[in-house]
mmCIF file of C-alpha atoms in Angstrom:
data_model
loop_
_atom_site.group_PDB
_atom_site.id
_atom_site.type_symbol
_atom_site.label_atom_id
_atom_site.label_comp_id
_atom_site.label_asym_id
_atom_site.label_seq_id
_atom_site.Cartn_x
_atom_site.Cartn_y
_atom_site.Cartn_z
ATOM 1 C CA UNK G 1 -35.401 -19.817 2.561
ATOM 2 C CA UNK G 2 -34.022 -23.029 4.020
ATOM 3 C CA UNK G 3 -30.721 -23.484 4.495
ATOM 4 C CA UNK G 4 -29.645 -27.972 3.621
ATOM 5 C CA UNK G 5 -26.642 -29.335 4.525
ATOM 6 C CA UNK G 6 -25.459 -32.863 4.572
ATOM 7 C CA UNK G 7 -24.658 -34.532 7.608
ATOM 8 C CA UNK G 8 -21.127 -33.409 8.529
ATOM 9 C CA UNK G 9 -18.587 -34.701 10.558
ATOM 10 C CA UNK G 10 -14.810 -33.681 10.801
ATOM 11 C CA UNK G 11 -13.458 -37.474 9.059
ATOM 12 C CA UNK G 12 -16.408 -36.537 5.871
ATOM 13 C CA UNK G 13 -15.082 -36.313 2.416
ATOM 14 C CA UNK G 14 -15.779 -33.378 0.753
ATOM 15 C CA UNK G 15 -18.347 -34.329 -2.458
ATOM 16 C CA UNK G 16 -17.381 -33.913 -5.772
ATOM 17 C CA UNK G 17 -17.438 -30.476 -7.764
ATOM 18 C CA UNK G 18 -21.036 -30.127 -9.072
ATOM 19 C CA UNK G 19 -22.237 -28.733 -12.487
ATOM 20 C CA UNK G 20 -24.533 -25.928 -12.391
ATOM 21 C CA UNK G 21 -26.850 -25.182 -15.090
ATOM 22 C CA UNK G 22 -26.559 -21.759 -16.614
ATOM 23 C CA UNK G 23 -30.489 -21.541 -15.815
ATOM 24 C CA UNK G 24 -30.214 -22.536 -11.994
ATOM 25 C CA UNK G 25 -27.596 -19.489 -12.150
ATOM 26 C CA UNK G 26 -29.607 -17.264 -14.121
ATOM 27 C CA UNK G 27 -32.718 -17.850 -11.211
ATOM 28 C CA UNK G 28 -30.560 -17.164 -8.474
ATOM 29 C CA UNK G 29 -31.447 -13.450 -6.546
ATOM 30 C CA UNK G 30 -28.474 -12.125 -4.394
ATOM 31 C CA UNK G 31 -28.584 -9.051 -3.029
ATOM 32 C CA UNK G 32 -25.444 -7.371 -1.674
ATOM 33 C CA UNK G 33 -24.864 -4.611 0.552
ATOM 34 C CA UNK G 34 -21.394 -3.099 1.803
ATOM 35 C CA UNK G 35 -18.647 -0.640 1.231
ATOM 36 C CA UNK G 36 -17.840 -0.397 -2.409
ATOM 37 C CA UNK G 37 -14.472 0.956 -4.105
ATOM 38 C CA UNK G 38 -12.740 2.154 -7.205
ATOM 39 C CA UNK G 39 -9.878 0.067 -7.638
ATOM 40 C CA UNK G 40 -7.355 2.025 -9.531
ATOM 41 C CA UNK G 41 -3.932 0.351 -10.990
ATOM 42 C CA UNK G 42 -0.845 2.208 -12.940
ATOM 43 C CA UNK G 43 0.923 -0.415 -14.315
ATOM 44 C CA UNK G 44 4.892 0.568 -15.847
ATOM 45 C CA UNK G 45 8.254 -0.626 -15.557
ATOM 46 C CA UNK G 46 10.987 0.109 -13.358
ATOM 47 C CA UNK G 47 14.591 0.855 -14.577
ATOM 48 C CA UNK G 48 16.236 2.832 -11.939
ATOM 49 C CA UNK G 49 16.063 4.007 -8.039
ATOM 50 C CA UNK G 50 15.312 7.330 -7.257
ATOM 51 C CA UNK G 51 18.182 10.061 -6.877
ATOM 52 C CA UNK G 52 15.786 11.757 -4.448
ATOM 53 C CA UNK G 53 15.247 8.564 -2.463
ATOM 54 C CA UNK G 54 15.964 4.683 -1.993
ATOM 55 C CA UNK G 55 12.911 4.253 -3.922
ATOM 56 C CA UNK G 56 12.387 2.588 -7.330
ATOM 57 C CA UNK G 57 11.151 5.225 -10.047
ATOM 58 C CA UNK G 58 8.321 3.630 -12.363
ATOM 59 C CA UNK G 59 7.515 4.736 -15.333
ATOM 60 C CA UNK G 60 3.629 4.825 -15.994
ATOM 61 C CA UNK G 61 2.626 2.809 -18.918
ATOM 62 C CA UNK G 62 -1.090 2.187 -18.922
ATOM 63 C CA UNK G 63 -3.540 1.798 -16.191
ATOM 64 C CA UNK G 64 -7.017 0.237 -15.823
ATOM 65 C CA UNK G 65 -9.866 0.470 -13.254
ATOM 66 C CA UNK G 66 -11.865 -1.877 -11.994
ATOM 67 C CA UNK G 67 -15.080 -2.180 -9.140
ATOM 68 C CA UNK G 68 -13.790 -2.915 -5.617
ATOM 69 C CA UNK G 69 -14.898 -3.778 -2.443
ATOM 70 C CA UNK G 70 -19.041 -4.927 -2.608
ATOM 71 C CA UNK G 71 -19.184 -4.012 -5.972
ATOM 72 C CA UNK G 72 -16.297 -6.684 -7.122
ATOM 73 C CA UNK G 73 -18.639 -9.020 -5.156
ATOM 74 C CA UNK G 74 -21.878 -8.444 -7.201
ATOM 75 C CA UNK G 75 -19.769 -8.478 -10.217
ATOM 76 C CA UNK G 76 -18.699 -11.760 -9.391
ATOM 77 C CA UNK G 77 -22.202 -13.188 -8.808
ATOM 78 C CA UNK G 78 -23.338 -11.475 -12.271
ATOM 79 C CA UNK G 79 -20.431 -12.940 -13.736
ATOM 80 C CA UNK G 80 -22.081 -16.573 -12.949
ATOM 81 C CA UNK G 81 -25.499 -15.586 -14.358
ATOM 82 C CA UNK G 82 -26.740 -14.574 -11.310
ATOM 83 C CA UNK G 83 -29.362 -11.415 -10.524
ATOM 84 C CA UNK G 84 -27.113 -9.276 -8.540
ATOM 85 C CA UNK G 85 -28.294 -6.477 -7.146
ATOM 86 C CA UNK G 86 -25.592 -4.082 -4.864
ATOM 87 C CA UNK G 87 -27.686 -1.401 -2.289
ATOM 88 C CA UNK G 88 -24.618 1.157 -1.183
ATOM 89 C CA UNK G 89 -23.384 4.655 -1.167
ATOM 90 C CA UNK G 90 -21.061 6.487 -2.966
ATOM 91 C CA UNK G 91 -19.812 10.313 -2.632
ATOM 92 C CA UNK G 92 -20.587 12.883 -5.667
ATOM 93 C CA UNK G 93 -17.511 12.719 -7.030
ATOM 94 C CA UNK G 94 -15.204 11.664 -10.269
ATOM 95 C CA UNK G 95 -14.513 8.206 -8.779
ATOM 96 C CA UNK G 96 -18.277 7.986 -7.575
ATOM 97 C CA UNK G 97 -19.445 8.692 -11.271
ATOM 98 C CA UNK G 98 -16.464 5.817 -12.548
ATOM 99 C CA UNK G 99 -18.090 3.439 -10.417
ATOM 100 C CA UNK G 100 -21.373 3.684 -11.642
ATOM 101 C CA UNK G 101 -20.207 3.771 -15.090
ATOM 102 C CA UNK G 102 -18.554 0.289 -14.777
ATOM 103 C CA UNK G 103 -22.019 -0.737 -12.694
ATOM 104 C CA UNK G 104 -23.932 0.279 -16.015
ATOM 105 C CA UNK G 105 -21.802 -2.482 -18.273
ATOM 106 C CA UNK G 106 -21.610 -5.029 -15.498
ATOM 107 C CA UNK G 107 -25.024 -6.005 -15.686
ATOM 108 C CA UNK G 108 -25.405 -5.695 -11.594
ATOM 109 C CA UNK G 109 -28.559 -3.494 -10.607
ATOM 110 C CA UNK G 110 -27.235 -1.001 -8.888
ATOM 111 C CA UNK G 111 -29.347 1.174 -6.028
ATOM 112 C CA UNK G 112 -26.793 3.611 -5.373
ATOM 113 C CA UNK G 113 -27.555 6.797 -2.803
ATOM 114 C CA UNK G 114 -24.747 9.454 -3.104
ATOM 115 C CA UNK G 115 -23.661 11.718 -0.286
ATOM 116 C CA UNK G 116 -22.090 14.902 -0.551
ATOM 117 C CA UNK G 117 -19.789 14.714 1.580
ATOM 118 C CA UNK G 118 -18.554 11.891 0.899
ATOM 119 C CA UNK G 119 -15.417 10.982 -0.723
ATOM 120 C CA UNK G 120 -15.599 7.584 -2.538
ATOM 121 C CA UNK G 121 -13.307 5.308 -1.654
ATOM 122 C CA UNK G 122 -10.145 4.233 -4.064
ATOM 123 C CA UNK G 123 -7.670 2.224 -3.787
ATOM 124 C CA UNK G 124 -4.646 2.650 -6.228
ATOM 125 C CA UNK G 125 -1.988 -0.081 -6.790
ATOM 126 C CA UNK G 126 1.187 0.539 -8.741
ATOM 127 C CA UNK G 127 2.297 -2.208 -10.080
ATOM 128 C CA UNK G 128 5.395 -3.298 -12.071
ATOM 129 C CA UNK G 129 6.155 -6.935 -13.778
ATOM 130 C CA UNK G 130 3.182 -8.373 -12.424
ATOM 131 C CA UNK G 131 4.230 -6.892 -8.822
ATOM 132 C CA UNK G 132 2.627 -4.606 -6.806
ATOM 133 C CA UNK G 133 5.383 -1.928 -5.278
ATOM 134 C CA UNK G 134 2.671 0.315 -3.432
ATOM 135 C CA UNK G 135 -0.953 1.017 -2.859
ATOM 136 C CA UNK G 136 -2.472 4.094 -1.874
ATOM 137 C CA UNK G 137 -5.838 4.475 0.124
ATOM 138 C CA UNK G 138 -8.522 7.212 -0.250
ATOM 139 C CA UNK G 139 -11.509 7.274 2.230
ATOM 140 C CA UNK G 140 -13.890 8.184 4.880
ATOM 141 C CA UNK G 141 -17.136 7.201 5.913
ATOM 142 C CA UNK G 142 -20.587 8.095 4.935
ATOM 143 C CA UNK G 143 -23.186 9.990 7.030
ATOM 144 C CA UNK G 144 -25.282 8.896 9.287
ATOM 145 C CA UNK G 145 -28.415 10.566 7.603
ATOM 146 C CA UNK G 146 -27.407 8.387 4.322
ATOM 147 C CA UNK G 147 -27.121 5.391 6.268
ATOM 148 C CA UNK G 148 -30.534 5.472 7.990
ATOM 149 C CA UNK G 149 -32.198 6.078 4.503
ATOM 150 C CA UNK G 150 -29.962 3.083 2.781
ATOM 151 C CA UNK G 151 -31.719 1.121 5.955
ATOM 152 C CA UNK G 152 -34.912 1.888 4.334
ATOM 153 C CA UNK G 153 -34.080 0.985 1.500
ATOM 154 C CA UNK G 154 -32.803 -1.990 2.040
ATOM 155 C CA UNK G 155 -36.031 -3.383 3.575
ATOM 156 C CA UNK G 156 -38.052 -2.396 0.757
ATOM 157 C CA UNK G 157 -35.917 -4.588 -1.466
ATOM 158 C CA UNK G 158 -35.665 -7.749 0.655
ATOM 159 C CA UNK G 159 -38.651 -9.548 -0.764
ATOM 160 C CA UNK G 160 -36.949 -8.691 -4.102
ATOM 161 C CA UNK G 161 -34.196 -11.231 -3.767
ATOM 162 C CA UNK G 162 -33.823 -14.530 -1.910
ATOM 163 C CA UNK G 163 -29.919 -13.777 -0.409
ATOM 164 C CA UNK G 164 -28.635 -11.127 1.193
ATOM 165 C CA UNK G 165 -24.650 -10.999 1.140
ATOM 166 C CA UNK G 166 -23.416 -7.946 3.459
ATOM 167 C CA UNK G 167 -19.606 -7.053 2.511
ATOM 168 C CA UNK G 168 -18.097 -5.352 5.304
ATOM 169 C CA UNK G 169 -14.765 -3.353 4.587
ATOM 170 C CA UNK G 170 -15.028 -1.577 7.166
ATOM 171 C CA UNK G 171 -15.784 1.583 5.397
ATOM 172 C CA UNK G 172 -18.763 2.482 7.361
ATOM 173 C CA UNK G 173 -21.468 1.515 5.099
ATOM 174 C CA UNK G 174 -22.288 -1.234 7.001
ATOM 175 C CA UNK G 175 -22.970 0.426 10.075
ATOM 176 C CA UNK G 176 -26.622 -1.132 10.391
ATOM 177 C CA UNK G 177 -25.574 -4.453 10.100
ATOM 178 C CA UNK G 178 -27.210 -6.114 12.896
ATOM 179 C CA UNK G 179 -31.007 -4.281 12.050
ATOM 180 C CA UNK G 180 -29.976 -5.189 8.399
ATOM 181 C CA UNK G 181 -29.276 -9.714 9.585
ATOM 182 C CA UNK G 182 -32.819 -9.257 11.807
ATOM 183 C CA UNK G 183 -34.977 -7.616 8.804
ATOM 184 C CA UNK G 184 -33.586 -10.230 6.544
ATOM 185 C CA UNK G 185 -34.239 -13.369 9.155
ATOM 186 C CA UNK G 186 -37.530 -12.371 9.774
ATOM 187 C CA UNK G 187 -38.226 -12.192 6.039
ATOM 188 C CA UNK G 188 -36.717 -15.606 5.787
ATOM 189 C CA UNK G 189 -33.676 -14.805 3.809
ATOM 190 C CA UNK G 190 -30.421 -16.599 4.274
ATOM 191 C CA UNK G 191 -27.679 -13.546 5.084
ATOM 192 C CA UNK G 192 -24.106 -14.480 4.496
ATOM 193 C CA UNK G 193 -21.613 -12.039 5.672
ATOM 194 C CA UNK G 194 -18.228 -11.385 4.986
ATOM 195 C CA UNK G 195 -16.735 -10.069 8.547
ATOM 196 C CA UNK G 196 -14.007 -7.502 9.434
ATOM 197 C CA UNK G 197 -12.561 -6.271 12.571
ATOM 198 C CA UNK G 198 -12.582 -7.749 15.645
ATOM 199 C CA UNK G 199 -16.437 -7.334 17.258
ATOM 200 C CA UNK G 200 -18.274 -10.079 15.489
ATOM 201 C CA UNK G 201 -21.091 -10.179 18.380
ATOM 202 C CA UNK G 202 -22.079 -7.231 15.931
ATOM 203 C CA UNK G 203 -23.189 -10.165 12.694
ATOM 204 C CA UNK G 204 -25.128 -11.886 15.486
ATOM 205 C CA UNK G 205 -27.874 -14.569 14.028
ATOM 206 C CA UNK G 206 -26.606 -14.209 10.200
ATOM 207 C CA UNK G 207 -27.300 -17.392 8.397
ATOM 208 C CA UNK G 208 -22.867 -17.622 7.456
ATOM 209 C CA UNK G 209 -19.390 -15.751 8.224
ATOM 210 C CA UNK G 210 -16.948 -16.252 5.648
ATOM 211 C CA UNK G 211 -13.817 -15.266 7.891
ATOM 212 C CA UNK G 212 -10.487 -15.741 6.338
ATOM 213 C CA UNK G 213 -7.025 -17.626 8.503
ATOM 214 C CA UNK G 214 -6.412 -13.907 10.117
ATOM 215 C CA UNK G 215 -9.870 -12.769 10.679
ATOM 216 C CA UNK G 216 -11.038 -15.120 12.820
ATOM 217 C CA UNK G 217 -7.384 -15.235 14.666
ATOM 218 C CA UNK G 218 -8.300 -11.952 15.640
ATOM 219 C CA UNK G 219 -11.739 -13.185 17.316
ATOM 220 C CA UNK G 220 -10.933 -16.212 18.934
ATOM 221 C CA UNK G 221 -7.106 -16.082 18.984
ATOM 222 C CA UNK G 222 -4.466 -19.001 17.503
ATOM 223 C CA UNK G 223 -5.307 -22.200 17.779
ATOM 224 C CA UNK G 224 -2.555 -25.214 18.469
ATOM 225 C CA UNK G 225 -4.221 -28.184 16.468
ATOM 226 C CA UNK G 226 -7.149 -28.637 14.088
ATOM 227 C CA UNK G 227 -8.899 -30.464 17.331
ATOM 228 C CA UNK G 228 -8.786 -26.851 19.052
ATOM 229 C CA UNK G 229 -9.646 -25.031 15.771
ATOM 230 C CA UNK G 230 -12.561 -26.829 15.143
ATOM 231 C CA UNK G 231 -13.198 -26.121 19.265
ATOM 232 C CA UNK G 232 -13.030 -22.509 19.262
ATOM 233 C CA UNK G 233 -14.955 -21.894 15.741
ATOM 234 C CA UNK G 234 -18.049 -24.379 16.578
ATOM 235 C CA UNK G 235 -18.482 -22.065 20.227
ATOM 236 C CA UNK G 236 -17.969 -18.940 18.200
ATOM 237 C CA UNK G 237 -20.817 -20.442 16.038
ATOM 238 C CA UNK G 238 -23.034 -21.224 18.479
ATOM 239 C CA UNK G 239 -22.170 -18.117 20.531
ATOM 240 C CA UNK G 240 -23.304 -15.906 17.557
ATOM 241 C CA UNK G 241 -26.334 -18.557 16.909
ATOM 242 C CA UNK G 242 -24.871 -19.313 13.306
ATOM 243 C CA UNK G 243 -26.354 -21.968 11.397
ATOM 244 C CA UNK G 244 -22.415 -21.974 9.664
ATOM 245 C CA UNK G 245 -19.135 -20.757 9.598
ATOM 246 C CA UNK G 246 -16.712 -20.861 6.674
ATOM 247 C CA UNK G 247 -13.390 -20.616 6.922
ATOM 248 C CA UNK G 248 -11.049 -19.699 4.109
ATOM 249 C CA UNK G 249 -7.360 -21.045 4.888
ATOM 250 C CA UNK G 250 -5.541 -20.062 1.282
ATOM 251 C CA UNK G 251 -3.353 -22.382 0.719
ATOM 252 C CA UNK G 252 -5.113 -25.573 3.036
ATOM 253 C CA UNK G 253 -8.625 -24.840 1.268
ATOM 254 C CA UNK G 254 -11.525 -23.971 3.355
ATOM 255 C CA UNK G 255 -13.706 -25.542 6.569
ATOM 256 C CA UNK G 256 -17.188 -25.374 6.953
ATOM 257 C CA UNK G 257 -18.321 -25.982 10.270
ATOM 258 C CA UNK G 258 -22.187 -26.049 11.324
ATOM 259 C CA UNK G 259 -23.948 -27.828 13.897
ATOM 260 C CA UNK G 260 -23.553 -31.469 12.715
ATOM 261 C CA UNK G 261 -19.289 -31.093 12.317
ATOM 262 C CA UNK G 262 -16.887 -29.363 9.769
ATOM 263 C CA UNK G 263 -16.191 -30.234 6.196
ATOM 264 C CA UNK G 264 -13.151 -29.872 4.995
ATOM 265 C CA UNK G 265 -12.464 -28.996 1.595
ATOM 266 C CA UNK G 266 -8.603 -29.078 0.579
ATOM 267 C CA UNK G 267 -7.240 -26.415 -1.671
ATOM 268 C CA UNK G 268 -7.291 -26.915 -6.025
ATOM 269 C CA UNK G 269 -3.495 -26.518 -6.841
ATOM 270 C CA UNK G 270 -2.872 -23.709 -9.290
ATOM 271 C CA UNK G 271 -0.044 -21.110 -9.733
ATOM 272 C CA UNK G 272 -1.010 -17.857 -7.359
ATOM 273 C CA UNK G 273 -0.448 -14.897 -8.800
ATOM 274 C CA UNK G 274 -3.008 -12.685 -6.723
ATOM 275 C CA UNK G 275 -5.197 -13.514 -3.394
ATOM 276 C CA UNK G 276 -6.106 -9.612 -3.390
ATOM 277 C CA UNK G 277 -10.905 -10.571 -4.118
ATOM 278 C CA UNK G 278 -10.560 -13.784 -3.553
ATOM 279 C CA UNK G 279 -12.784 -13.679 -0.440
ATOM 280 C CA UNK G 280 -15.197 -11.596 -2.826
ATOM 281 C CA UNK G 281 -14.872 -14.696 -5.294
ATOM 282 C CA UNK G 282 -15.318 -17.233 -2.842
ATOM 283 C CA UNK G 283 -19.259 -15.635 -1.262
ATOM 284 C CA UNK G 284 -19.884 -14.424 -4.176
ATOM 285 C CA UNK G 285 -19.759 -17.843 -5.628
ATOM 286 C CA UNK G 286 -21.365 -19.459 -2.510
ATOM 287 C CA UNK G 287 -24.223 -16.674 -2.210
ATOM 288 C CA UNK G 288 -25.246 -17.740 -5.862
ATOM 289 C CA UNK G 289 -24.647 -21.382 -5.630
ATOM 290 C CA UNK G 290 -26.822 -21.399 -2.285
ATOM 291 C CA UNK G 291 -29.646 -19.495 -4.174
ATOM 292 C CA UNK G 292 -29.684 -21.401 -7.745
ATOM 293 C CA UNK G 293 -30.523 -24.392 -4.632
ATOM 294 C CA UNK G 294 -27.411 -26.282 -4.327
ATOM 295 C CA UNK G 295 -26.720 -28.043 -0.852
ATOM 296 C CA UNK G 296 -24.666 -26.126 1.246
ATOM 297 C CA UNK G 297 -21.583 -28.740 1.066
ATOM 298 C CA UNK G 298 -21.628 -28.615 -2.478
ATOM 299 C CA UNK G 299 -21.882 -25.020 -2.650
ATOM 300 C CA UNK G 300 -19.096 -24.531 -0.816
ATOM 301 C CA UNK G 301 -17.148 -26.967 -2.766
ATOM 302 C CA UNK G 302 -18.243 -24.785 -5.977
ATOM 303 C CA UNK G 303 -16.802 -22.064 -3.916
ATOM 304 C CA UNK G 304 -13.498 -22.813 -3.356
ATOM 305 C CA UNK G 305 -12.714 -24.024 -6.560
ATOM 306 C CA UNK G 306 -14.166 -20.398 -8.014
ATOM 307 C CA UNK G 307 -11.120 -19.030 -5.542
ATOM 308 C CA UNK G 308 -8.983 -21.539 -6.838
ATOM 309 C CA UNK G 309 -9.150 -19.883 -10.296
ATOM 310 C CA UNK G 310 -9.327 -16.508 -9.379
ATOM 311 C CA UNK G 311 -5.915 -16.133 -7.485
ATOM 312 C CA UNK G 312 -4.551 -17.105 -11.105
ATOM 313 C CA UNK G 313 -5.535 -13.312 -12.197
ATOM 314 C CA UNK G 314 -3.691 -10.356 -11.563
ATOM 315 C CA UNK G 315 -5.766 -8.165 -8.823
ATOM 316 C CA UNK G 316 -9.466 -7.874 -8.288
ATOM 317 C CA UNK G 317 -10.931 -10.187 -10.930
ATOM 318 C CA UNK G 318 -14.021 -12.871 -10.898
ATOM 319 C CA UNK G 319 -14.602 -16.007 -12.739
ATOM 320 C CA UNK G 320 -17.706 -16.635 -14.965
ATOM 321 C CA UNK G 321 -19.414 -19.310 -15.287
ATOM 322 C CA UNK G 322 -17.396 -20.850 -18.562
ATOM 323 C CA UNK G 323 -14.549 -20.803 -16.634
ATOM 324 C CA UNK G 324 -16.105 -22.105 -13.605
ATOM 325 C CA UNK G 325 -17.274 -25.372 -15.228
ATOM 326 C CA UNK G 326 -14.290 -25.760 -18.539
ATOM 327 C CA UNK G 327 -12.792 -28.733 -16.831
ATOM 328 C CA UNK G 328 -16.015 -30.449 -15.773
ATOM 329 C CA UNK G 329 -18.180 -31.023 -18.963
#
């Protein structure tokens, strides 16, 4: 699959929003891999501190869960009509069998491989008057054994599905990354990978990073003026032999740089509630767009206006595709 860009340069203008039609979506094939998660909320009120502490006592009212992590990402490319499938591991346990429960009415495909000893991973926010106080991680990392069979797996289903979206948490279930870019590449898939940590040499010859403002920080340190920022991420590109890399800024929108220049695309302005899955929002939406054949600029316009929505919601949420396109037909 070929990747088409417009010519870029850093003084472009960013084209319109496109329209999609609900059968472009609906032919799109994404198939993401990564660390997937329960996400867990208790949400209650808070009338008094603690007598045992300086902490606020909250009284549980109702709670909800809702797919984390990879799985929040296929369920966001689902959401848009898209064939999502999501290739990961989870342990044998209560939260394990949640997860695949909400899988079964999200209509993702989901290959899942359990593992014993593995305890799947959950993140629980407590939340009061649309605030979250405190959130509480569960987790450790699948074996190796599971890993190398996933692998397998994994190769078997490229020709399957034209994208391949890896969504690193750092978990551990991405621990084949770099075998997992090169099978892909060589079956002509575009890969677009959502990075973590620090070692990025590791997502070598993927097709697109999606970094966020503190991610790539962390890789190629702070830059002093958009002149240097566009310096340092266009030899990190090139370094890691990128065709692109897409930077999410929050608040300033998002770059795109590739080898012709960077796009930038400014931010939508909308109340934010939440930025916790917006980076799932934002490749989910691009993986899709990129494989229902829109250009890369416009995909990534499509993109950030999905993320644009999406930090109106209260925690991990996604947009479908009626709320993607509302305001443009």
């Amino acid at each position: 699959m070929t990747l088409t860009a417009t010519s870029l340069t850093r003084t472009v203008q960013a084209p319109g929003v496109p329209t999609v039609p609900r059968a472009a979506f609906s032919r799109a094939r994404v198939l993401i891999v990564g660390d997937v998660m329960l996400d867990r909320y208790w949400f209650g009120d808070v009338n008094r501190i603690s007598p045992e502490a300086p902490v606020p006592v909250v009284h549980v009212k109702r709670n909800e869960e809702r797919l984390g992590g990879a799985a929040n990402v296929a369920l966001g490319a689902a959401s848009l009509g898209a064939q999502a499938g999501l290739l990961c591991v989870l342990g044998e346990d209560e939260p394990g069998e949640r997860v695949v429960d909400l899988l079964d009415e999200s209509g993702v495909t989901a290959f899942v491989t359990r593992d014993a000893d593995l305890a799947t991973t959950i993140k629980l926010r407590i939340v009061s008057r649309q605030q979250q106080l405190l959130r509480i991680d569960f987790e450790n990392q699948p074996a190796r054994e599971v890993l190398l069979a996933v692998l397998d797996q994994y190769r078997q289903l490229l020709d399957s599905y034209d994208v391949v979206l890896l969504s690193d948490y750092a978990k551990g279930g991405l621990t084949h990354v770099q075998p997992m870019i090169e099978a892909a590449r060589a079956a002509g898939k575009l890969v677009l990978v959502d990075p973590k940590g620090s070692d990025y040499e590791r997502y070598r010859g993927a097709t697109i990073l999606t970094p966020n403002r503190s991610e790539l920080q962390q890789v190629v340190g702070e830059w002093r003026s958009e002149d240097d920022l566009t310096a340092r991420a266009q030899n990190l590109r090139e370094s890691l032999s990128l065709e692109a890399l897409l930077l999410t800024r929050s608040e300033e929108g998002m770059t795109l740089f590739t080898a012709g220049g960077a796009l930038h695309v400014p931010a939508q302005a909308r109340e934010v509630y939440d930025v916790s899955g917006a980076g799932d929002t934002v490749i989910a939406t691009l993986a899709a767009s990129l494989s229902a054949g829109l250009p890369l600029a416009q995909a990534v316009v499509l993109a950030n206006r999905a993320g644009s929505i999406v930090v109106g919601k209260l925690g991990t949420a996604t947009v479908d595709y009626t709320e993607l396109f509302s305001e443009l037909t």
